[in-house]
Each structure stands twice: as structure tokens, then as C-alpha cells.
Rosetta silent file (secondary structure, phi, psi, omega in degrees, C-alpha in Angstrom):
SEQUENCE: XXXXXXXXXXXXXXXXXXXXXXXXXXXXXXXXXXXXXXXXXXXXXXXXXXXXXXXXXXXXXXXXXXXXXXXXXXXXXXXXXXXXXXXXXXXXXXXXXXXXXXXXXXXXXXXXXXXXXXXXXXXXXXXXXXXXXXXXXXXXXXXXXXXXXXXXXXXXXXXXXXXXXXXXXXXXXXXXXXXXXXXXXXXXXXXXXXXXXXXXXXXXXXXXXXXXXXXXXXXXXXXXXXXXXXXXXXXXXXXXXXXXXXXXXXXXXXXXXXXXXXXXXXXXXXXXXXXXXXXXXXXXXXXXXXXXXXXXXXXXXXXXXXXXXXXXXXXXXXX
SCORE:     score description
SCORE:     0.000 S_00000001
   1 L     0.000  134.818 -179.695  -98.835  -58.352    5.544 S_00000001
   2 L   -69.330  149.147 -178.210  -97.025  -57.966    2.223 S_00000001
   3 H   -54.660  -41.941 -177.903  -94.436  -55.121    1.950 S_00000001
   4 H   -64.443  -40.006  178.822  -96.394  -53.277   -0.781 S_00000001
   5 H   -67.521  -35.999  179.243  -99.586  -53.359    1.318 S_00000001
   6 H   -64.354  -44.559  179.650  -97.611  -52.154    4.353 S_00000001
   7 H   -62.380  -43.115 -179.749  -96.195  -49.194    2.407 S_00000001
   8 H   -63.390  -39.486  179.059  -99.680  -48.322    1.085 S_00000001
   9 H   -65.157  -42.226  179.513 -101.084  -48.495    4.629 S_00000001
  10 H   -64.762  -39.989 -179.908  -98.286  -46.260    5.939 S_00000001
  11 H   -64.715  -41.418  177.952  -98.867  -43.714    3.170 S_00000001
  12 H   -64.114  -39.358  178.775 -102.603  -43.556    3.954 S_00000001
  13 H   -64.607  -40.543  179.870 -101.799  -43.113    7.639 S_00000001
  14 H   -62.478  -43.057 -177.476  -99.337  -40.335    6.791 S_00000001
  15 H   -68.695  -20.149 -177.931 -101.895  -38.412    4.713 S_00000001
  16 L   -95.439   -4.129 -173.595 -104.418  -38.507    7.580 S_00000001
  17 L   -81.490  163.269  171.565 -102.108  -37.236   10.325 S_00000001
  18 E  -120.765  146.137  175.861 -101.883  -33.801   11.926 S_00000001
  19 E  -100.112  156.039  179.486  -98.703  -32.140   13.115 S_00000001
  20 E  -128.320  119.511  179.132  -98.345  -30.199   16.360 S_00000001
  21 E   -80.116  116.048 -170.897  -96.040  -27.193   16.679 S_00000001
  22 L  -120.122    7.323 -176.180  -94.576  -27.490   20.197 S_00000001
  23 L   -82.444   56.225 -178.852  -91.566  -25.127   20.319 S_00000001
  24 L  -132.548  147.104  173.981  -93.215  -22.739   22.786 S_00000001
  25 L   -70.644  156.880 -179.734  -92.719  -21.980   26.492 S_00000001
  26 L   -91.427  -19.502 -179.218  -95.571  -22.938   28.843 S_00000001
  27 L   -71.640  134.122 -176.366  -95.311  -19.819   30.997 S_00000001
  28 H   -63.419  -41.200 -179.684  -97.936  -17.157   30.099 S_00000001
  29 H   -61.972  -41.377  178.290  -95.518  -14.263   30.529 S_00000001
  30 H   -67.651  -37.908  177.540  -92.989  -15.839   28.181 S_00000001
  31 H   -63.942  -42.075  178.730  -95.727  -16.586   25.641 S_00000001
  32 H   -62.967  -43.643  178.597  -96.906  -12.958   25.759 S_00000001
  33 H   -63.029  -40.170  178.704  -93.337  -11.710   25.272 S_00000001
  34 H   -65.136  -42.158  179.017  -92.879  -14.119   22.363 S_00000001
  35 H   -61.723  -47.411 -179.545  -96.144  -12.940   20.765 S_00000001
  36 H   -62.943  -42.260 -179.387  -95.193   -9.257   21.057 S_00000001
  37 H   -62.168  -49.747 -179.230  -91.678   -9.923   19.710 S_00000001
  38 H   -66.449  -36.561  178.764  -92.895  -11.848   16.651 S_00000001
  39 H   -64.636  -44.338  179.023  -95.693   -9.325   16.020 S_00000001
  40 H   -64.098  -43.666  178.617  -93.248   -6.395   16.078 S_00000001
  41 H   -62.069  -40.936  179.924  -90.787   -8.209   13.819 S_00000001
  42 H   -64.747  -46.012 -178.598  -93.589   -9.065   11.397 S_00000001
  43 H   -66.309  -41.831  178.976  -94.945   -5.519   11.252 S_00000001
  44 H   -63.470  -46.314  179.734  -91.479   -3.954   10.849 S_00000001
  45 H   -60.911  -43.729 -177.840  -90.559   -6.440    8.109 S_00000001
  46 H   -65.107  -49.842 -175.931  -93.875   -5.887    6.330 S_00000001
  47 H   -67.161  -49.869 -175.357  -93.852   -2.073    6.516 S_00000001
  48 H   -66.936  -40.832  178.553  -90.181   -1.460    5.699 S_00000001
  49 H   -65.743  -38.997  177.900  -90.035   -3.928    2.831 S_00000001
  50 H   -68.367  -32.085  175.934  -93.226   -2.492    1.330 S_00000001
  51 H   -64.288  -43.709  179.245  -91.756    1.015    1.690 S_00000001
  52 H   -64.092  -42.454  176.961  -88.678   -0.036   -0.292 S_00000001
  53 H   -60.561  -43.345 -178.268  -90.856   -1.616   -3.005 S_00000001
  54 H   -64.408  -48.112 -176.438  -92.961    1.562   -3.146 S_00000001
  55 H   -68.198  -33.306  178.786  -90.055    4.041   -3.364 S_00000001
  56 H   -68.924  -27.031  176.649  -88.232    2.047   -6.051 S_00000001
  57 H   -80.077  -38.142 -172.588  -91.381    2.195   -8.195 S_00000001
  58 H   -86.975  -30.707 -176.603  -92.164    5.871   -7.561 S_00000001
  59 L   -93.730  119.817 -176.811  -88.723    7.503   -7.597 S_00000001
  60 H   -70.502  -19.168  177.509  -87.158    7.732  -11.076 S_00000001
  61 H   -69.995  -18.585 -178.185  -83.679    8.127   -9.523 S_00000001
  62 H   -99.723   14.731  178.336  -83.945    4.518   -8.308 S_00000001
  63 L   -84.907   63.623 -179.249  -84.634    3.034  -11.751 S_00000001
  64 L  -128.949  157.316 -179.000  -81.291    1.230  -11.737 S_00000001
  65 H   -53.239  -42.890 -177.780  -80.397   -2.505  -11.709 S_00000001
  66 H   -57.767  -43.586 -178.059  -79.222   -2.416   -8.072 S_00000001
  67 H   -79.430  -25.474  173.582  -82.572   -1.058   -6.853 S_00000001
  68 H   -64.685  -43.668  176.890  -84.540   -3.325   -9.192 S_00000001
  69 H   -66.763  -40.096  179.246  -82.893   -6.331   -7.503 S_00000001
  70 H   -63.660  -38.386  177.327  -83.446   -4.764   -4.074 S_00000001
  71 H   -60.836  -43.432  178.420  -87.143   -4.263   -4.902 S_00000001
  72 H   -67.704  -37.379  177.203  -87.459   -7.962   -5.733 S_00000001
  73 H   -62.584  -41.727  178.202  -85.570   -8.919   -2.560 S_00000001
  74 H   -66.338  -37.288  176.605  -88.024   -6.849   -0.506 S_00000001
  75 H   -62.632  -42.514  176.974  -90.965   -8.487   -2.325 S_00000001
  76 H   -61.209  -43.855 -177.601  -89.557  -11.911   -1.442 S_00000001
  77 H   -65.819  -34.543  176.395  -89.142  -10.854    2.206 S_00000001
  78 H   -62.130  -46.768  178.642  -92.761   -9.644    2.424 S_00000001
  79 H   -69.467  -38.046 -177.482  -93.985  -13.052    1.232 S_00000001
  80 H   -56.874  -51.134 -179.687  -91.289  -14.855    3.244 S_00000001
  81 H   -72.906  -26.150 -177.640  -92.444  -13.538    6.636 S_00000001
  82 H   -77.923  -16.182  179.086  -96.114  -13.877    5.652 S_00000001
  83 H   -72.205  -39.696 -172.449  -95.792  -17.622    5.024 S_00000001
  84 H  -113.615  -38.452 -171.700  -94.942  -18.549    8.613 S_00000001
  85 H   -65.772  -42.026  177.594  -95.350  -15.645   11.066 S_00000001
  86 H   -59.099  -40.993  177.717  -99.159  -15.116   10.882 S_00000001
  87 H   -65.124  -40.003  178.834  -99.721  -18.828   11.596 S_00000001
  88 H   -62.710  -43.568  178.067  -97.146  -18.671   14.378 S_00000001
  89 H   -64.763  -37.562  178.261  -98.902  -15.678   15.961 S_00000001
  90 H   -65.308  -40.582  178.980 -102.265  -17.473   15.672 S_00000001
  91 H   -63.467  -44.594  179.998 -100.866  -20.548   17.448 S_00000001
  92 H   -65.110  -39.425 -176.207  -99.484  -18.417   20.307 S_00000001
  93 H   -72.648  -44.333 -174.751 -102.728  -16.432   20.570 S_00000001
  94 H   -94.579  -23.757 -176.624 -105.248  -19.301   20.402 S_00000001
  95 L    83.582   -3.985  178.850 -103.168  -22.163   21.754 S_00000001
  96 L   -85.645   97.802 -174.111 -104.323  -24.346   18.840 S_00000001
  97 L   -97.290   14.331 -179.502 -100.997  -25.739   17.602 S_00000001
  98 E   -81.770  133.295  177.560 -102.483  -28.357   15.258 S_00000001
  99 E  -130.983  126.994 -179.029 -101.450  -28.183   11.590 S_00000001
 100 E   -69.256  161.890  179.457 -102.824  -30.590    8.984 S_00000001
 101 H   -56.815  -47.628 -178.416 -100.518  -32.607    6.715 S_00000001
 102 H   -63.767  -44.874 -179.503 -101.554  -30.564    3.640 S_00000001
 103 H   -64.626  -39.440 -179.784 -101.176  -27.202    5.422 S_00000001
 104 H   -63.056  -47.461 -178.330  -97.788  -28.194    6.824 S_00000001
 105 H   -72.982  -29.148  174.830  -96.380  -29.229    3.434 S_00000001
 106 H   -65.717  -45.004  177.470  -97.915  -26.188    1.735 S_00000001
 107 H   -61.252  -43.553  179.471  -96.154  -23.926    4.243 S_00000001
 108 H   -62.598  -39.892 -179.161  -92.906  -25.809    3.742 S_00000001
 109 H   -62.110  -50.847 -177.263  -93.197  -25.519   -0.051 S_00000001
 110 H   -69.006  -37.960  179.106  -93.698  -21.735   -0.097 S_00000001
 111 H   -63.974  -45.111  179.109  -91.127  -21.090    2.628 S_00000001
 112 H   -65.864  -39.694  177.955  -88.488  -23.173    0.809 S_00000001
 113 H   -57.331  -48.349 -176.708  -89.413  -21.540   -2.520 S_00000001
 114 H   -71.512  -34.244  176.758  -88.897  -18.050   -1.151 S_00000001
 115 H   -65.001  -43.359  178.064  -85.687  -18.999    0.681 S_00000001
 116 H   -64.594  -40.329  178.308  -84.232  -20.426   -2.573 S_00000001
 117 H   -63.316  -41.138  179.677  -85.367  -17.328   -4.496 S_00000001
 118 H   -64.544  -41.555  177.442  -83.703  -15.078   -1.908 S_00000001
 119 H   -59.109  -45.528 -179.506  -80.428  -17.003   -2.163 S_00000001
 120 H   -64.082  -40.441  179.363  -80.519  -16.638   -5.943 S_00000001
 121 H   -67.025  -40.874  178.707  -81.307  -12.901   -5.708 S_00000001
 122 H   -63.881  -36.397  176.365  -78.475  -12.275   -3.236 S_00000001
 123 H   -67.120  -42.230  177.937  -76.087  -14.046   -5.615 S_00000001
 124 H   -62.919  -39.918  179.175  -77.370  -11.932   -8.520 S_00000001
 125 H   -65.295  -35.601  177.239  -76.921   -8.767   -6.460 S_00000001
 126 H   -68.125  -36.460  176.569  -73.301   -9.694   -5.729 S_00000001
 127 H   -66.262  -38.389  177.342  -72.726  -10.187   -9.484 S_00000001
 128 H   -61.158  -44.551  178.656  -74.299   -6.767  -10.106 S_00000001
 129 H   -66.133  -38.127  177.574  -71.877   -5.143   -7.610 S_00000001
 130 H   -61.328  -45.152 -179.290  -68.945   -7.042   -9.162 S_00000001
 131 H   -65.352  -41.789 -177.904  -69.877   -5.757  -12.642 S_00000001
 132 H   -65.820  -36.942 -174.615  -70.409   -2.186  -11.399 S_00000001
 133 H   -94.458  -39.009 -176.220  -67.068   -1.976   -9.566 S_00000001
 134 H   -90.830  -23.393 -179.956  -64.776   -4.301  -11.516 S_00000001
 135 L  -134.512   57.366 -173.164  -66.136   -3.654  -15.033 S_00000001
 136 H   -61.744  -33.276 -178.794  -67.661   -0.150  -14.860 S_00000001
 137 H   -70.036  -25.190 -179.137  -67.169    0.648  -18.564 S_00000001
 138 H  -103.207    2.957 -172.919  -69.157   -2.438  -19.581 S_00000001
 139 H   -57.627  -50.010 -177.449  -71.774   -2.193  -16.794 S_00000001
 140 H   -67.068  -27.194  178.075  -74.605   -0.706  -18.886 S_00000001
 141 H   -76.036  -36.827 -178.379  -73.930   -3.194  -21.688 S_00000001
 142 H   -80.643  -52.438 -175.507  -73.976   -6.220  -19.354 S_00000001
 143 L   -94.889   55.224  176.191  -76.693   -5.214  -16.855 S_00000001
 144 L   -77.738  171.838 -172.568  -79.205   -3.873  -19.354 S_00000001
 145 H   -58.307  -44.111 -177.857  -82.943   -3.938  -18.639 S_00000001
 146 H   -64.914  -41.006  178.860  -83.653   -7.224  -20.449 S_00000001
 147 H   -62.914  -43.005  179.255  -80.762   -8.992  -18.669 S_00000001
 148 H   -60.831  -43.514  178.959  -81.992   -7.763  -15.264 S_00000001
 149 H   -65.548  -38.560  178.496  -85.509   -9.054  -15.966 S_00000001
 150 H   -66.062  -42.941  179.751  -84.154  -12.422  -17.144 S_00000001
 151 H   -62.650  -44.591 -179.339  -81.959  -12.800  -14.041 S_00000001
 152 H   -68.331  -42.686  177.651  -84.828  -11.983  -11.680 S_00000001
 153 H   -61.056  -40.173  177.973  -87.281  -14.244  -13.561 S_00000001
 154 H   -62.006  -39.085  178.751  -84.689  -17.026  -13.401 S_00000001
 155 H   -63.027  -46.192 -179.416  -84.389  -16.582   -9.620 S_00000001
 156 H   -66.448  -43.889 -179.213  -88.160  -16.866   -9.085 S_00000001
 157 H   -65.132  -45.057  179.382  -88.546  -19.846  -11.453 S_00000001
 158 H   -61.328  -46.196 -177.809  -85.563  -21.662   -9.939 S_00000001
 159 H   -58.740  -46.623 -175.759  -86.762  -21.054   -6.363 S_00000001
 160 H   -77.809  -33.493  178.886  -90.279  -22.381   -6.907 S_00000001
 161 H   -73.854  -39.286  177.575  -89.330  -25.303   -9.178 S_00000001
 162 H   -64.764  -40.112  178.414  -86.535  -26.468   -6.867 S_00000001
 163 H   -65.975  -33.943  178.043  -88.878  -26.286   -3.883 S_00000001
 164 H   -62.506  -42.698  177.426  -91.464  -28.358   -5.783 S_00000001
 165 H   -60.835  -46.668 -178.435  -88.884  -31.121   -6.218 S_00000001
 166 H   -62.967  -44.332 -176.592  -87.967  -31.017   -2.502 S_00000001
 167 H   -65.947  -44.128  178.060  -91.611  -30.995   -1.370 S_00000001
 168 H   -61.760  -43.021 -179.762  -92.632  -33.910   -3.612 S_00000001
 169 H   -65.131  -43.018 -178.038  -89.610  -35.894   -2.461 S_00000001
 170 H   -72.846  -26.143  179.761  -90.238  -35.105    1.223 S_00000001
 171 L   -65.556  -12.416  178.138  -93.970  -35.918    0.954 S_00000001
 172 L   -83.446   -3.983  175.805  -92.928  -39.566    0.618 S_00000001
 173 L   -64.745  143.472  177.580  -91.805  -39.566    4.262 S_00000001
 174 E  -109.678  144.636 -178.161  -93.927  -41.778    6.508 S_00000001
 175 L  -125.992  118.509 -177.216  -94.949  -40.875   10.060 S_00000001
 176 L  -128.438    1.831  179.177  -95.956  -43.603   12.481 S_00000001
 177 L  -123.325 -131.466  179.535  -94.935  -42.171   15.868 S_00000001
 178 L   -67.547  142.102  177.330  -94.926  -38.715   17.418 S_00000001
 179 L  -119.436   27.833  177.561  -95.984  -35.831   15.178 S_00000001
 180 E   -87.599  116.898  179.489  -94.828  -33.048   17.510 S_00000001
 181 E   -90.744  109.762  178.862  -92.627  -30.575   15.650 S_00000001
 182 L   -81.110   60.847 -175.994  -90.148  -29.051   18.080 S_00000001
 183 L  -155.245  168.069 -177.321  -89.856  -26.029   15.807 S_00000001
 184 L   -86.555  -10.343  179.984  -91.748  -22.789   15.080 S_00000001
 185 L  -159.069  172.594 -179.919  -92.951  -23.850   11.621 S_00000001
 186 L   -76.779  119.078 -171.927  -93.024  -26.824    9.227 S_00000001
 187 L  -141.587  141.200 -169.859  -89.476  -27.326    8.055 S_00000001
 188 H   -57.492  -40.694 -177.251  -87.810  -30.168    6.132 S_00000001
 189 H   -64.633  -43.237 -179.728  -85.070  -30.960    8.662 S_00000001
 190 H   -70.187  -39.490  177.956  -87.532  -31.332   11.569 S_00000001
 191 H   -63.141  -39.465  178.673  -89.998  -33.373    9.478 S_00000001
 192 H   -63.696  -38.433  178.841  -87.213  -35.768    8.476 S_00000001
 193 H   -62.616  -37.006 -177.287  -86.295  -36.279   12.145 S_00000001
 194 H   -76.894  -23.182 -173.879  -89.906  -37.250   12.970 S_00000001
 195 L   -68.343  156.261  177.709  -90.365  -39.714   10.131 S_00000001
 196 E  -108.273  165.638 -178.011  -90.064  -43.448   10.613 S_00000001
 197 L    87.674 -166.571 -177.891  -88.363  -45.958    8.345 S_00000001
 198 L   -70.117  123.097 -177.716  -85.242  -45.393    6.246 S_00000001
 199 L  -117.869   -0.341 -175.493  -84.247  -41.726    6.353 S_00000001
 200 H   -60.998  -40.756 -178.474  -80.737  -41.802    4.942 S_00000001
 201 H   -68.699  -32.064  177.797  -81.771  -40.884    1.389 S_00000001
 202 H   -70.446  -40.555  176.861  -83.820  -37.929    2.696 S_00000001
 203 H   -64.542  -36.336  177.993  -80.875  -36.707    4.769 S_00000001
 204 H   -64.791  -39.894  178.513  -78.664  -37.087    1.702 S_00000001
 205 H   -63.698  -41.958  178.324  -81.094  -34.939   -0.333 S_00000001
 206 H   -59.986  -44.201 -179.613  -81.019  -32.226    2.365 S_00000001
 207 H   -65.271  -43.374  179.090  -77.209  -32.237    2.306 S_00000001
 208 H   -63.088  -43.181  177.810  -77.052  -32.127   -1.516 S_00000001
 209 H   -62.212  -42.407  179.219  -79.583  -29.282   -1.569 S_00000001
 210 H   -62.546  -37.518  179.250  -77.614  -27.393    1.094 S_00000001
 211 H   -72.785  -46.862 -174.433  -74.435  -27.790   -0.972 S_00000001
 212 H   -74.448  -46.536 -174.113  -75.992  -27.012   -4.358 S_00000001
 213 H   -90.188  -28.908 -177.533  -78.487  -24.281   -3.417 S_00000001
 214 H  -101.409  -56.784 -171.949  -76.731  -22.826   -0.365 S_00000001
 215 H   -73.376  -42.800 -178.972  -72.984  -23.410   -0.362 S_00000001
 216 H   -61.119  -47.778  174.382  -72.242  -23.081   -4.115 S_00000001
 217 H   -59.877  -36.080  178.199  -73.909  -19.643   -4.414 S_00000001
 218 H   -61.759  -40.583  177.405  -72.076  -18.637   -1.227 S_00000001
 219 H   -64.329  -42.554  177.958  -68.749  -19.557   -2.865 S_00000001
 220 H   -61.224  -40.361  178.404  -69.695  -17.522   -5.965 S_00000001
 221 H   -65.132  -42.940  177.871  -70.531  -14.554   -3.740 S_00000001
 222 H   -61.019  -41.766  178.183  -67.195  -14.884   -1.909 S_00000001
 223 H   -62.603  -43.141  179.131  -65.371  -14.972   -5.247 S_00000001
 224 H   -60.548  -46.635 -176.470  -67.232  -11.847   -6.411 S_00000001
 225 H   -75.757  -24.290  172.524  -66.423   -9.921   -3.242 S_00000001
 226 H   -63.665  -45.090  178.384  -62.799  -11.042   -3.227 S_00000001
 227 H   -69.046  -36.661  179.032  -62.429   -9.452   -6.668 S_00000001
 228 H   -63.042  -49.591 -178.920  -64.478   -6.414   -5.603 S_00000001
 229 H   -63.137  -41.912  177.752  -62.325   -5.737   -2.506 S_00000001
 230 H   -60.019  -41.044 -179.639  -59.136   -6.289   -4.500 S_00000001
 231 H   -69.589  -39.946 -179.788  -60.356   -3.797   -7.109 S_00000001
 232 H   -64.551  -42.098 -178.492  -61.408   -1.228   -4.495 S_00000001
 233 H   -65.756  -21.686  178.696  -58.028   -1.363   -2.747 S_00000001
 234 L   -85.888   -8.713  178.472  -56.319   -0.567   -6.052 S_00000001
 235 L   -67.475  136.805 -177.447  -58.345    2.642   -6.491 S_00000001
 236 L   -79.458  -36.541 -177.422  -56.193    5.765   -6.107 S_00000001
 237 L   -81.324  130.246  177.451  -58.940    8.119   -4.919 S_00000001
 238 H   -65.447  -38.420  178.675  -60.013    7.852   -1.269 S_00000001
 239 H   -62.042  -41.489  177.648  -63.455    9.186   -2.231 S_00000001
 240 H   -63.466  -42.207 -179.808  -63.893    6.446   -4.840 S_00000001
 241 H   -62.783  -43.649  179.681  -62.891    3.779   -2.320 S_00000001
 242 H   -63.431  -43.455 -179.967  -65.379    5.074    0.267 S_00000001
 243 H   -63.784  -42.590  179.929  -68.203    5.235   -2.283 S_00000001
 244 H   -65.510  -42.723  179.144  -67.455    1.702   -3.557 S_00000001
 245 H   -65.553  -38.454 -177.973  -67.284    0.285   -0.020 S_00000001
 246 H   -64.574  -32.008  178.909  -70.526    2.022    0.982 S_00000001
 247 H   -77.031  -16.673 -176.425  -72.459    0.340   -1.855 S_00000001
 248 H  -102.499  -29.198 -174.134  -71.161   -3.093   -0.812 S_00000001
 249 H   -61.499  -37.388  178.864  -71.254   -3.049    3.000 S_00000001
 250 H   -61.732  -46.213 -179.596  -75.063   -3.228    3.160 S_00000001
 251 H   -63.636  -42.047  179.765  -75.142   -6.279    0.896 S_00000001
 252 H   -63.418  -41.371  179.183  -72.317   -7.990    2.835 S_00000001
 253 H   -61.467  -45.371  177.909  -74.135   -7.402    6.165 S_00000001
 254 H   -61.344  -42.893  179.967  -77.342   -8.945    4.792 S_00000001
 255 H   -61.271  -42.826 -179.605  -75.367  -11.900    3.425 S_00000001
 256 H   -63.331  -42.127  177.945  -73.713  -12.555    6.793 S_00000001
 257 H   -62.216  -52.584 -172.831  -77.095  -12.530    8.575 S_00000001
 258 H   -70.425  -52.698 -175.936  -78.864  -14.764    6.067 S_00000001
 259 H   -71.336  -34.063  179.266  -76.118  -17.230    5.153 S_00000001
 260 H   -57.646  -45.423 -179.501  -74.688  -17.510    8.656 S_00000001
 261 H   -74.644  -41.256 -175.641  -77.971  -18.876   10.013 S_00000001
 262 H   -67.216  -44.637 -179.423  -78.935  -20.910    6.938 S_00000001
 263 H   -67.462  -34.843  176.589  -75.596  -22.722    6.549 S_00000001
 264 H   -63.727  -45.541 -176.008  -75.534  -23.529   10.260 S_00000001
 265 H   -58.464  -42.420 -168.874  -79.048  -24.991   10.118 S_00000001
 266 H  -112.093   -4.047 -178.391  -78.447  -27.353    7.205 S_00000001
 267 H  -121.519  -18.702  178.617  -74.705  -28.044    7.049 S_00000001
 268 L   -82.766  130.970  179.668  -73.512  -28.324   10.664 S_00000001
 269 L   -60.595  147.510 -178.690  -73.775  -31.925   12.039 S_00000001
 270 L   -64.134  145.078  178.756  -76.362  -32.408   14.832 S_00000001
 271 L  -127.062 -172.044 -177.221  -75.138  -32.079   18.417 S_00000001
 272 L   -63.356  -38.589 -178.946  -76.562  -32.551   21.918 S_00000001
 273 L  -104.708   24.989 -173.210  -78.198  -29.104   21.930 S_00000001
 274 H   -64.216  -36.157 -178.674  -78.937  -29.002   18.191 S_00000001
 275 H   -64.061  -45.333  179.239  -82.744  -28.758   18.580 S_00000001
 276 H   -65.002  -41.605  178.981  -82.526  -25.686   20.845 S_00000001
 277 H   -66.648  -37.823  176.688  -79.910  -24.082   18.566 S_00000001
 278 H   -59.536  -41.252  178.641  -82.043  -24.873   15.497 S_00000001
 279 H   -63.356  -43.771 -179.465  -84.946  -22.998   17.091 S_00000001
 280 H   -63.743  -48.159 -177.590  -82.768  -19.964   17.843 S_00000001
 281 H   -70.407  -30.915  178.051  -81.244  -19.859   14.363 S_00000001
 282 H   -66.454  -33.118  176.399  -84.604  -20.500   12.690 S_00000001
 283 H   -62.647  -38.259  179.784  -85.964  -17.354   14.381 S_00000001
 284 H   -62.932  -51.723 -176.586  -83.097  -15.419   12.777 S_00000001
 285 H   -84.029  -12.698  176.212  -83.741  -16.530    9.208 S_00000001
 286 H   -82.974  -41.626 -171.992  -87.523  -16.715    9.729 S_00000001
 287 H  -127.700  -40.745 -173.514  -88.091  -13.244   11.205 S_00000001
 288 H   -70.903  -47.649 -177.460  -84.931  -11.289   12.057 S_00000001
 289 H   -61.213  -48.882  177.401  -83.229  -11.344    8.633 S_00000001
 290 H   -62.242  -24.956  177.138  -86.296  -10.152    6.614 S_00000001
 291 H   -77.529  -39.833 -177.467  -86.715   -7.403    9.233 S_00000001
 292 H   -74.230  -33.877 -175.525  -83.060   -6.359    9.133 S_00000001
 293 H   -50.409  -57.479 -177.836  -82.699   -6.392    5.327 S_00000001
 294 H   -66.694  -33.700  179.078  -84.690   -3.215    4.548 S_00000001
 295 H   -65.361  -43.278  179.343  -83.354   -1.414    7.631 S_00000001
 296 H   -62.915  -47.105 -177.866  -79.742   -2.144    6.661 S_00000001
 297 H   -67.351  -41.641 -176.486  -80.273   -1.065    3.060 S_00000001
 298 H   -74.707  -36.688 -178.319  -82.285    2.068    3.889 S_00000001
 299 H   -71.290  -29.220 -175.375  -80.082    3.269    6.757 S_00000001
 300 L  -104.346    6.426 -177.180  -76.860    2.925    4.753 S_00000001
 301 L  -122.321  113.900 -177.182  -78.128    4.134    1.383 S_00000001
 302 H   -64.359  -39.959 -178.677  -78.439    7.870    0.735 S_00000001
 303 H   -59.848  -43.915  179.723  -80.503    7.430   -2.450 S_00000001
 304 H   -68.250  -41.828  178.440  -83.182    5.405   -0.637 S_00000001
 305 H   -59.929  -43.367  179.439  -83.206    7.816    2.327 S_00000001
 306 H   -65.531  -41.875  179.737  -83.673   10.788   -0.025 S_00000001
 307 H   -62.949  -42.200  178.503  -86.401    8.946   -1.978 S_00000001
 308 H   -64.336  -43.153  179.938  -88.306    8.105    1.236 S_00000001
 309 H   -64.170  -42.124  179.730  -87.994   11.710    2.454 S_00000001
 310 H   -62.899  -43.833  179.084  -89.213   13.120   -0.883 S_00000001
 311 H   -65.786  -39.745  178.582  -92.275   10.831   -0.937 S_00000001
 312 H   -62.418  -42.956  179.482  -93.018   11.689    2.695 S_00000001
 313 H   -66.005  -37.750  177.630  -92.826   15.427    1.929 S_00000001
 314 H   -64.355  -43.106  177.997  -95.103   15.006   -1.126 S_00000001
 315 H   -64.393  -38.984 -179.438  -97.666   13.130    0.957 S_00000001
 316 H   -65.845  -40.164 -179.824  -97.455   15.766    3.670 S_00000001
 317 H   -69.649  -25.998  179.869  -98.026   18.597    1.164 S_00000001
 318 H   -80.203  -18.914 -175.717 -101.093   16.799   -0.265 S_00000001
 319 L   -81.884    0.000    0.000 -102.752   16.455    3.152 S_00000001
């Protein structure tokens, strides 16, 4: 058979295959516990993120750049958990772990899009904090309404366009052996492991993407917070220092959760137990981080707590 015909045959075979999500325990009790855990994480993430979106729209005290970015971050997290967790819960509930080629790549596209958008938003939020603390006199001139809208639009456009490139490139992978994904959802690293043929260029793309989309923004964030901390320590007033630190600690905590898991997944070389560790860390950035984000921001932010309480009291008085 000629090479071109072989490639065409492999591509047709690839488009007709189904994937099987197999990263589940076989014990019924463990499956039930897993279902309850993912369901609770999904509901908490959904409710709390939607609450933050709602209060930022309804409370005029929260019409500031910081809360505008937070509102978009919560919107991303609502979509983020909804891309993978409902399907995951359905697989655990029904036992039908089959996912078609099209459905698998569609899930991967939207999940990657939202992850890239979140990275971009977190970087933008760190720049917002840097401007507010290090250049307070110029803050309103720099972070005006039009600039905030442009930054957020840029994050969404970049996330979805970058993911389109990755998905198109990854769709050229061929699968001629096992199609069992030892993971909780369709994810580029696991799909690359399953593919047959030359995979070096795909692994190189993953590494370049991890460096460009993950590590470079992380360096920018570190630079921003280095300057922020340096500026805070030079403040003479203890009250000013506490207020400045309180506005940054929530963002830093979220960054540590999100980036810690993401950078491990895509930048640490594979080891003997890498598949099991990948599953554990994927749960963190798939479900735990979107659940923790709104809780961290709402618990440590007085403005959001007051806004939630005011809306609750208004609703109570109307009933």
C-alpha cells in the first residue's frame, strides 16, 4: 500500500473511532463516593460563581475594574465546570463511558479555550492589582472602562482562537490501538499518549503551548507581584499595608491553586506514577479550582460579602 493511501486509511479509521473514559474505580461504594463528590463540587462551583456574577451586576458599589474582571472569571468557571463535569457524572451514573471522536474533540476544544481564557484573565487581574497599588494616581486613567472591556475581550478571543489551533493540530493524530483514556475527560496530553505513529511534533506543540500560554503569563504575574509586595512593604501606614495585602491575598491563593496543578500537568516530565498523579491533579484544575475561586474571593472580600448580604435582605423583604 502506498504511504498516501495508508495515511488516508488511518485518518478514516481515526474519524470512525470511539474513546472510552476508564479512570474510574470498579467498586460500587467508591463510584458512589466519587459521584457525590463531583456532584457537590459542580453544584458549589455553579451556585457560588453565579452568585458572584449576579452581585457584581446588581450592586453599584462593585462597578469597578477589579470586580468586572472577577465577574468574567466567574463566568469562565461556570462554563469551565459545565464542559466536563456533567458528562463525567453521566458516565459514573449510567456506566456508559463511550465518547465519540467528535464529542471528545469538542469537549477538548471548549475546555482548552476556557482554560486559556482563565489564564489570560488571571494575568489581567494581576496587572490591575499592580496598577492599583503601584500606580494609584494613574489607576483611573489606565484602567478606564474601555480598556477593561478591551482586555477582557482580548482574553476571550485569545483563549478560543488559540484552542482552535491546538484542536485542529491535535485532530491530525491517528489512533490504531487502544482508545481507552485513563483520565476523567478528553484532554490533549492523554490523547497524544494513545495515538500511534510519530508523536514528537505533537509533544513539542504541547510543550511550546505550556511555555507560551502557561509559563510566560506566570512569569508576568510573578513580576507584577514582586513589584506589588515591594511597594506594599514601603508603605508607612500599617492600615494601608493591611488593606493592600487583603486585596492581593485572594488572587495569589487562586493563582497558586490553578497554576500549581496546570504547570505540573504539562511541564513536569512523565514518571512511573505520572498517570495516577495526572488524574489527581486534573481533578484539582477540573473541579476543585473553579469551586474554590468564588469561595476564596467572597470569604476574603468585605465588599462582596456586604453585597451578597444586601441582596439577600432585599429578597427576604420582598417575600
